Amino acid sequence: MRCIVVLLSLFFATAAAAKSSAEYLPENAALNPAIPTPESVLGWEVGDWHVRHDQLVRYMEILAQQSPRFSMQITGHTHERRPLVLMTVTSAENQTRLESLRQRHLQSQGSEGPLVLWMGYSVHGNEASGSNASLLFAYYLAASQDPWVQTLLDNTIILIEPSINPDGLNRFASWVNSHKSKHVIDDPRNREHNEAWPRGRTNHYWYDLNRDWLLLQHPESRARIPQYHHWRPHVLTDFHEQGSNENYFFQPGVPERENPLTPKLNFELTDALAEFHAAALDRTGQLYFTEERFDDYYYGKGSTYPDINGSIGILFEQPSARGHLMDTPNGPLPFKLAVENHLTTSLSTLRGAWSLKDRLHAYQQSFDRQMNQRRSRDRNAGWLVGDDNDPTRMQAFLEILRLHQIEAAPLSKSVTTDGTEFPAGKSWFISNAQDQYGLLQALMETRTEFVDETFYDVSTWTLPLAFNLPYAAVGRAPSTGSSAAPRIAGVPDPEGLVGWALRWEDQATAAVLTTLLRAEIPVRASKVDLDLKTPQGSLRLKRGGLIVPTGRMTDAELDRAYEILRQASETHRIEVHGISTGLTATGRDLGSNKVRALEPVRPLLWVGNGVNGYEAGEIWHFLDTRIGLPPVMVEGRQLRSLPLNDYTHLIMVNGAYEAAGSKLRPKIEQWINQGGVLIATKNAAVWAESLYAPKTQKDEHEAAVDDEQQEDSQRRPYGEFENDQAQRVIGGAIVRSDIDLSHPLGFGFQRKELPLFRNGTVLLEPSENAYATVVAYHAEPLLSGFIGEDRLDEVKGQPAVIAERHGAGLIVRIANNPSFRGYWWGTQRLLANALFFSQLVDRTNLN
């Protein structure tokens, strides 16, 4: 045993030693000395340090300048304005006729087109061995004079995305490089291996970009997907890292958790490629595993999105060094070894795809035929989707479809189906008769039955439910017209008006309200429907509608308000209506106490250790990019000395607040009593319950936990643990709820039924106030996805959102994440309402 340990130590020490680019590469690479090596540009050998994004881009620029095989394209920029780079690699001759080769590939009916491969690296910034390996992979393709490589490039187009997440990669490189010692430390407790919150995994707004391929909420994804469809590669690779104590993984994943929409031949080709990865890793002495942990179900990941688009997506997971050297139960893990392993499987992808090229060509044709056959069996002609009186939300929905190459056409005649009207000009038809039928099916379907009930990620993602848009499948295609945007009338001149009115139903109105309040323009919101008189006739302004009264404005204020509204009308295509008189046609008038003045909002967002970074980032992104109200982000330690009265709202997302929260509880309670508003989601909502309802005896929730623990102690087969656990975990499902449209937090919603995304097990303590429950789960809640029977029963009829007055303030408890992955536009309005309309929530205690 001692000899084995010594030999392993020597092996890993050798891997960690100085290593030139040539030493990483195959012996028969026959490298062209005219091509600059990575170390000649970086000033150090690959793996000695973590490459920064600017250094990575610089090397790719040099290859594009020095090698006739390489060309470079900037497809977009990140939130932090870093370039998104896509390298195209093929023979020098092919570089001169890329477009004709692309067309030949897309139109080919046999094997006459080029083989197209897409190599993507490090979508998670702190899984950096991928991007560092891309340096060596690119150098090999530029410099190798091996006849096999030249033959490959004569017949293949290789697209390299060296860094999918430049902002995260740079954040991580800065961390590990700045904490690297001259004599490298392998202790996992060393600061180098323990990044500061929020860590480098995510992009600028702390989103996991490997969940955004389908949802397209960020510039990195929006730049990539058009290029993916531009080329439609045969194989797409996705290089990651996993826990340091694991062995290397490559697909196939868990066979029982394959998405049923993916053709079986896809998995057969994945198995065939796996033979090449296994052989390559066997030669280097690396242990690996397949068909465990990772699955192919959710189509929003880099290794699964290709599967519903006719490509073969392959996931690779390398044990992470989390720095430059990590001590693990498997021995020392040097970063250089992690880089080498990803280089090994990059090269085995080339070998495997080349050997399987005829099958890969045939597969794309087979995929198209299978989708056409599936479409011909579909009894529906397509889908109707209505805008729910919210053009902004509808356009965001349509933009996702457009980026996925899915076409939609506006209705030219109104259609009513199953009691739901889809008005002409406000509804769209999405035909099944288009090339992207498979992906359309994946985006629109609901599913509640599954072969396996364990999921690596979410079990559903139905797009119209996420946007809370009315939709229906139809058996016959309706009449459609052009997709030209309707004309929006300009802002009425204030002469002769008493004010302007804006509908709250359009979600862009929240951004306009932010701008008006920031400019100190008086704005009022109505708690009731108003029948306004306008120069064009009557206008029904529903609850939550905004009034901008002009009567007491100075000329300067009037000019400023007019200009803000004019710009808003042009930018957001918001309708602004003139109000002729304060006297309404019927009911309440503009001077009613039901039409309240709104005060500016100044939100705080609690971030830092213990806080779920994804969910904090989703709130930050929503407030900053969609309503122009970036929160002040502070950590718990800062809150202790922060004057809370400088802020109107404190937002707490899912996290562990017990330690820090207990010290801050008296301060937060006092702030709420004085008028502060606490918005708390998921576990933070449970913590908020302790502020005013300390428990002296077991409540129903604790009793339920005790019951579960008692069930846990009953004897069960050991092999059933994972299945039993799946019944209790809610990884992501869509549930039906009822929303109180008369409550200020319900203003702007059009229908009582509201889909919610549930990916946790938090249950809210019901309120003793009969009027405080804004949203409650339906008696039959499941709309799509998997929830175990017990977990489903426990939410039926229970509260999902509660807003209660405490002193002069308000506590809003939300059981789920209302801005899940940024694409749940349908419930983001709850956040906007909680911010702006919390001041409209009155006491409702019956005497």
GROMACS .gro file of N, CA, C and O in nm, residues 5-66:
model
  248
    5VAL      N    1   0.094   0.438  -0.272
    5VAL     CA    2   0.080   0.580  -0.237
    5VAL      C    3   0.198   0.660  -0.292
    5VAL      O    4   0.182   0.769  -0.348
    6VAL      N    5   0.320   0.603  -0.278
    6VAL     CA    6   0.438   0.672  -0.328
    6VAL      C    7   0.432   0.689  -0.479
    6VAL      O    8   0.461   0.795  -0.534
    7LEU      N    9   0.392   0.581  -0.548
    7LEU     CA   10   0.384   0.587  -0.693
    7LEU      C   11   0.279   0.689  -0.737
    7LEU      O   12   0.301   0.765  -0.833
    8LEU      N   13   0.163   0.691  -0.669
    8LEU     CA   14   0.060   0.790  -0.703
    8LEU      C   15   0.111   0.931  -0.680
    8LEU      O   16   0.088   1.021  -0.761
    9SER      N   17   0.180   0.951  -0.570
    9SER     CA   18   0.233   1.084  -0.540
    9SER      C   19   0.331   1.128  -0.647
    9SER      O   20   0.333   1.243  -0.691
   10LEU      N   21   0.419   1.032  -0.690
   10LEU     CA   22   0.514   1.065  -0.796
   10LEU      C   23   0.443   1.097  -0.926
   10LEU      O   24   0.480   1.189  -0.999
   11PHE      N   25   0.334   1.022  -0.955
   11PHE     CA   26   0.258   1.046  -1.078
   11PHE      C   27   0.198   1.186  -1.078
   11PHE      O   28   0.212   1.261  -1.175
   12PHE      N   29   0.132   1.220  -0.967
   12PHE     CA   30   0.067   1.351  -0.961
   12PHE      C   31   0.169   1.464  -0.952
   12PHE      O   32   0.148   1.572  -1.006
   13ALA      N   33   0.282   1.439  -0.886
   13ALA     CA   34   0.386   1.541  -0.880
   13ALA      C   35   0.441   1.568  -1.019
   13ALA      O   36   0.468   1.683  -1.056
   14THR      N   37   0.455   1.461  -1.098
   14THR     CA   38   0.501   1.479  -1.236
   14THR      C   39   0.400   1.560  -1.316
   14THR      O   40   0.437   1.648  -1.394
   15ALA      N   41   0.272   1.530  -1.294
   15ALA     CA   42   0.167   1.604  -1.365
   15ALA      C   43   0.167   1.750  -1.328
   15ALA      O   44   0.130   1.837  -1.408
   16ALA      N   45   0.206   1.781  -1.203
   16ALA     CA   46   0.205   1.919  -1.157
   16ALA      C   47   0.332   1.994  -1.196
   16ALA      O   48   0.338   2.117  -1.184
   17ALA      N   49   0.433   1.923  -1.241
   17ALA     CA   50   0.561   1.987  -1.274
   17ALA      C   51   0.548   2.069  -1.402
   17ALA      O   52   0.448   2.064  -1.472
   18ALA      N   53   0.653   2.145  -1.429
   18ALA     CA   54   0.655   2.228  -1.550
   18ALA      C   55   0.627   2.142  -1.673
   18ALA      O   56   0.680   2.032  -1.687
   19LYS      N   57   0.543   2.196  -1.761
   19LYS     CA   58   0.500   2.116  -1.875
   19LYS      C   59   0.473   2.209  -1.991
   19LYS      O   60   0.385   2.295  -1.984
   20SER      N   61   0.548   2.194  -2.100
   20SER     CA   62   0.527   2.279  -2.216
   20SER      C   63   0.402   2.234  -2.291
   20SER      O   64   0.351   2.124  -2.271
   21SER      N   65   0.355   2.318  -2.380
   21SER     CA   66   0.239   2.283  -2.461
   21SER      C   67   0.263   2.156  -2.541
   21SER      O   68   0.175   2.070  -2.552
   22ALA      N   69   0.384   2.142  -2.594
   22ALA     CA   70   0.415   2.024  -2.675
   22ALA      C   71   0.404   1.896  -2.593
   22ALA      O   72   0.363   1.791  -2.644
   23GLU      N   73   0.440   1.904  -2.464
   23GLU     CA   74   0.435   1.786  -2.378
   23GLU      C   75   0.292   1.743  -2.347
   23GLU      O   76   0.267   1.627  -2.310
   24TYR      N   77   0.197   1.834  -2.358
   24TYR     CA   78   0.057   1.798  -2.338
   24TYR      C   79   0.002   1.721  -2.459
   24TYR      O   80  -0.095   1.646  -2.445
   25LEU      N   81   0.061   1.743  -2.575
   25LEU     CA   82   0.000   1.701  -2.701
   25LEU      C   83   0.052   1.565  -2.748
   25LEU      O   84   0.155   1.516  -2.699
   26PRO      N   85  -0.019   1.502  -2.841
   26PRO     CA   86   0.025   1.372  -2.892
   26PRO      C   87   0.168   1.378  -2.948
   26PRO      O   88   0.211   1.480  -3.003
   27GLU      N   89   0.239   1.267  -2.936
   27GLU     CA   90   0.379   1.264  -2.980
   27GLU      C   91   0.392   1.287  -3.130
   27GLU      O   92   0.493   1.340  -3.178
   28ASN      N   93   0.290   1.249  -3.205
   28ASN     CA   94   0.297   1.264  -3.351
   28ASN      C   95   0.234   1.394  -3.398
   28ASN      O   96   0.198   1.406  -3.515
   29ALA      N   97   0.226   1.495  -3.311
   29ALA     CA   98   0.160   1.620  -3.347
   29ALA      C   99   0.233   1.694  -3.459
   29ALA      O  100   0.171   1.768  -3.535
   30ALA      N  101   0.366   1.678  -3.469
   30ALA     CA  102   0.445   1.744  -3.574
   30ALA      C  103   0.414   1.893  -3.578
   30ALA      O  104   0.364   1.947  -3.676
   31LEU      N  105   0.447   1.962  -3.469
   31LEU     CA  106   0.406   2.101  -3.450
   31LEU      C  107   0.486   2.197  -3.536
   31LEU      O  108   0.609   2.188  -3.544
   32ASN      N  109   0.417   2.289  -3.596
   32ASN     CA  110   0.478   2.393  -3.679
   32ASN      C  111   0.540   2.499  -3.588
   32ASN      O  112   0.469   2.568  -3.514
   33PRO      N  113   0.672   2.517  -3.592
   33PRO     CA  114   0.737   2.614  -3.502
   33PRO      C  115   0.699   2.759  -3.532
   33PRO      O  116   0.724   2.847  -3.448
   34ALA      N  117   0.638   2.785  -3.646
   34ALA     CA  118   0.598   2.923  -3.679
   34ALA      C  119   0.473   2.966  -3.603
   34ALA      O  120   0.443   3.086  -3.596
   35ILE      N  121   0.402   2.871  -3.546
   35ILE     CA  122   0.280   2.904  -3.471
   35ILE      C  123   0.318   2.930  -3.326
   35ILE      O  124   0.379   2.845  -3.260
   36PRO      N  125   0.284   3.046  -3.271
   36PRO     CA  126   0.319   3.077  -3.131
   36PRO      C  127   0.252   2.980  -3.034
   36PRO      O  128   0.135   2.944  -3.050
   37THR      N  129   0.329   2.935  -2.937
   37THR     CA  130   0.276   2.849  -2.832
   37THR      C  131   0.201   2.934  -2.730
   37THR      O  132   0.225   3.055  -2.718
   38PRO      N  133   0.113   2.874  -2.652
   38PRO     CA  134   0.048   2.952  -2.545
   38PRO      C  135   0.148   3.015  -2.449
   38PRO      O  136   0.133   3.131  -2.410
   39GLU      N  137   0.253   2.939  -2.410
   39GLU     CA  138   0.348   2.994  -2.313
   39GLU      C  139   0.428   3.111  -2.368
   39GLU      O  140   0.470   3.200  -2.293
   40SER      N  141   0.445   3.114  -2.501
   40SER     CA  142   0.520   3.226  -2.559
   40SER      C  143   0.439   3.355  -2.553
   40SER      O  144   0.497   3.465  -2.556
   41VAL      N  145   0.310   3.343  -2.544
   41VAL     CA  146   0.222   3.461  -2.536
   41VAL      C  147   0.190   3.494  -2.391
   41VAL      O  148   0.193   3.611  -2.350
   42LEU      N  149   0.163   3.391  -2.310
   42LEU     CA  150   0.124   3.414  -2.171
   42LEU      C  151   0.242   3.452  -2.083
   42LEU      O  152   0.227   3.526  -1.986
   43GLY      N  153   0.359   3.397  -2.114
   43GLY     CA  154   0.475   3.417  -2.027
   43GLY      C  155   0.489   3.309  -1.923
   43GLY      O  156   0.577   3.315  -1.837
   44TRP      N  157   0.404   3.208  -1.925
   44TRP     CA  158   0.410   3.095  -1.834
   44TRP      C  159   0.341   2.976  -1.902
   44TRP      O  160   0.267   2.993  -1.997
   45GLU      N  161   0.371   2.857  -1.853
   45GLU     CA  162   0.317   2.738  -1.917
   45GLU      C  163   0.173   2.712  -1.870
   45GLU      O  164   0.137   2.742  -1.755
   46VAL      N  165   0.094   2.659  -1.959
   46VAL     CA  166  -0.048   2.635  -1.930
   46VAL      C  167  -0.061   2.549  -1.804
   46VAL      O  168   0.003   2.444  -1.792
   47GLY      N  169  -0.141   2.595  -1.711
   47GLY     CA  170  -0.161   2.524  -1.586
   47GLY      C  171  -0.081   2.580  -1.471
   47GLY      O  172  -0.111   2.552  -1.354
   48ASP      N  173   0.025   2.658  -1.500
   48ASP     CA  174   0.102   2.721  -1.392
   48ASP      C  175   0.018   2.827  -1.322
   48ASP      O  176   0.031   2.847  -1.200
   49TRP      N  177  -0.061   2.898  -1.398
   49TRP     CA  178  -0.155   2.998  -1.348
   49TRP      C  179  -0.289   2.975  -1.418
   49TRP      O  180  -0.296   2.906  -1.520
   50HIS      N  181  -0.393   3.038  -1.367
   50HIS     CA  182  -0.523   3.033  -1.434
   50HIS      C  183  -0.532   3.149  -1.533
   50HIS      O  184  -0.507   3.264  -1.497
   51VAL      N  185  -0.565   3.118  -1.655
   51VAL     CA  186  -0.567   3.220  -1.758
   51VAL      C  187  -0.683   3.316  -1.734
   51VAL      O  188  -0.795   3.276  -1.702
   52ARG      N  189  -0.655   3.445  -1.746
   52ARG     CA  190  -0.760   3.547  -1.744
   52ARG      C  191  -0.828   3.552  -1.881
   52ARG      O  192  -0.770   3.510  -1.981
   53HIS      N  193  -0.947   3.607  -1.884
   53HIS     CA  194  -1.018   3.609  -2.011
   53HIS      C  195  -0.947   3.694  -2.115
   53HIS      O  196  -0.940   3.656  -2.233
   54ASP      N  197  -0.891   3.806  -2.075
   54ASP     CA  198  -0.823   3.891  -2.173
   54ASP      C  199  -0.701   3.820  -2.230
   54ASP      O  200  -0.668   3.835  -2.349
   55GLN      N  201  -0.631   3.740  -2.148
   55GLN     CA  202  -0.517   3.665  -2.198
   55GLN      C  203  -0.562   3.555  -2.294
   55GLN      O  204  -0.496   3.530  -2.397
   56LEU      N  205  -0.673   3.492  -2.262
   56LEU     CA  206  -0.728   3.389  -2.349
   56LEU      C  207  -0.766   3.447  -2.484
   56LEU      O  208  -0.733   3.391  -2.590
   57VAL      N  209  -0.833   3.562  -2.481
   57VAL     CA  210  -0.874   3.627  -2.606
   57VAL      C  211  -0.751   3.669  -2.687
   57VAL      O  212  -0.748   3.654  -2.810
   58ARG      N  213  -0.650   3.720  -2.619
   58ARG     CA  214  -0.530   3.764  -2.689
   58ARG      C  215  -0.464   3.648  -2.764
   58ARG      O  216  -0.421   3.664  -2.879
   59TYR      N  217  -0.457   3.531  -2.699
   59TYR     CA  218  -0.396   3.418  -2.768
   59TYR      C  219  -0.479   3.377  -2.890
   59TYR      O  220  -0.423   3.345  -2.996
   60MET      N  221  -0.611   3.380  -2.876
   60MET     CA  222  -0.696   3.344  -2.989
   60MET      C  223  -0.680   3.446  -3.103
   60MET      O  224  -0.681   3.410  -3.222
   61GLU      N  225  -0.664   3.572  -3.068
   61GLU     CA  226  -0.640   3.675  -3.170
   61GLU      C  227  -0.510   3.646  -3.246
   61GLU      O  228  -0.505   3.659  -3.369
   62ILE      N  229  -0.408   3.607  -3.172
   62ILE     CA  230  -0.278   3.579  -3.235
   62ILE      C  231  -0.289   3.459  -3.328
   62ILE      O  232  -0.234   3.459  -3.440
   63LEU      N  233  -0.360   3.356  -3.287
   63LEU     CA  234  -0.378   3.240  -3.374
   63LEU      C  235  -0.452   3.280  -3.502
   63LEU      O  236  -0.418   3.233  -3.611
   64ALA      N  237  -0.554   3.365  -3.486
   64ALA     CA  238  -0.628   3.409  -3.605
   64ALA      C  239  -0.540   3.490  -3.699
   64ALA      O  240  -0.559   3.489  -3.821
   65GLN      N  241  -0.440   3.559  -3.641
   65GLN     CA  242  -0.348   3.637  -3.724
   65GLN      C  243  -0.239   3.551  -3.787
   65GLN      O  244  -0.199   3.574  -3.902
   66GLN      N  245  -0.194   3.449  -3.712
   66GLN     CA  246  -0.077   3.372  -3.755
   66GLN      C  247  -0.110   3.244  -3.832
   66GLN      O  248  -0.027   3.195  -3.909
   0.00000   0.00000   0.00000
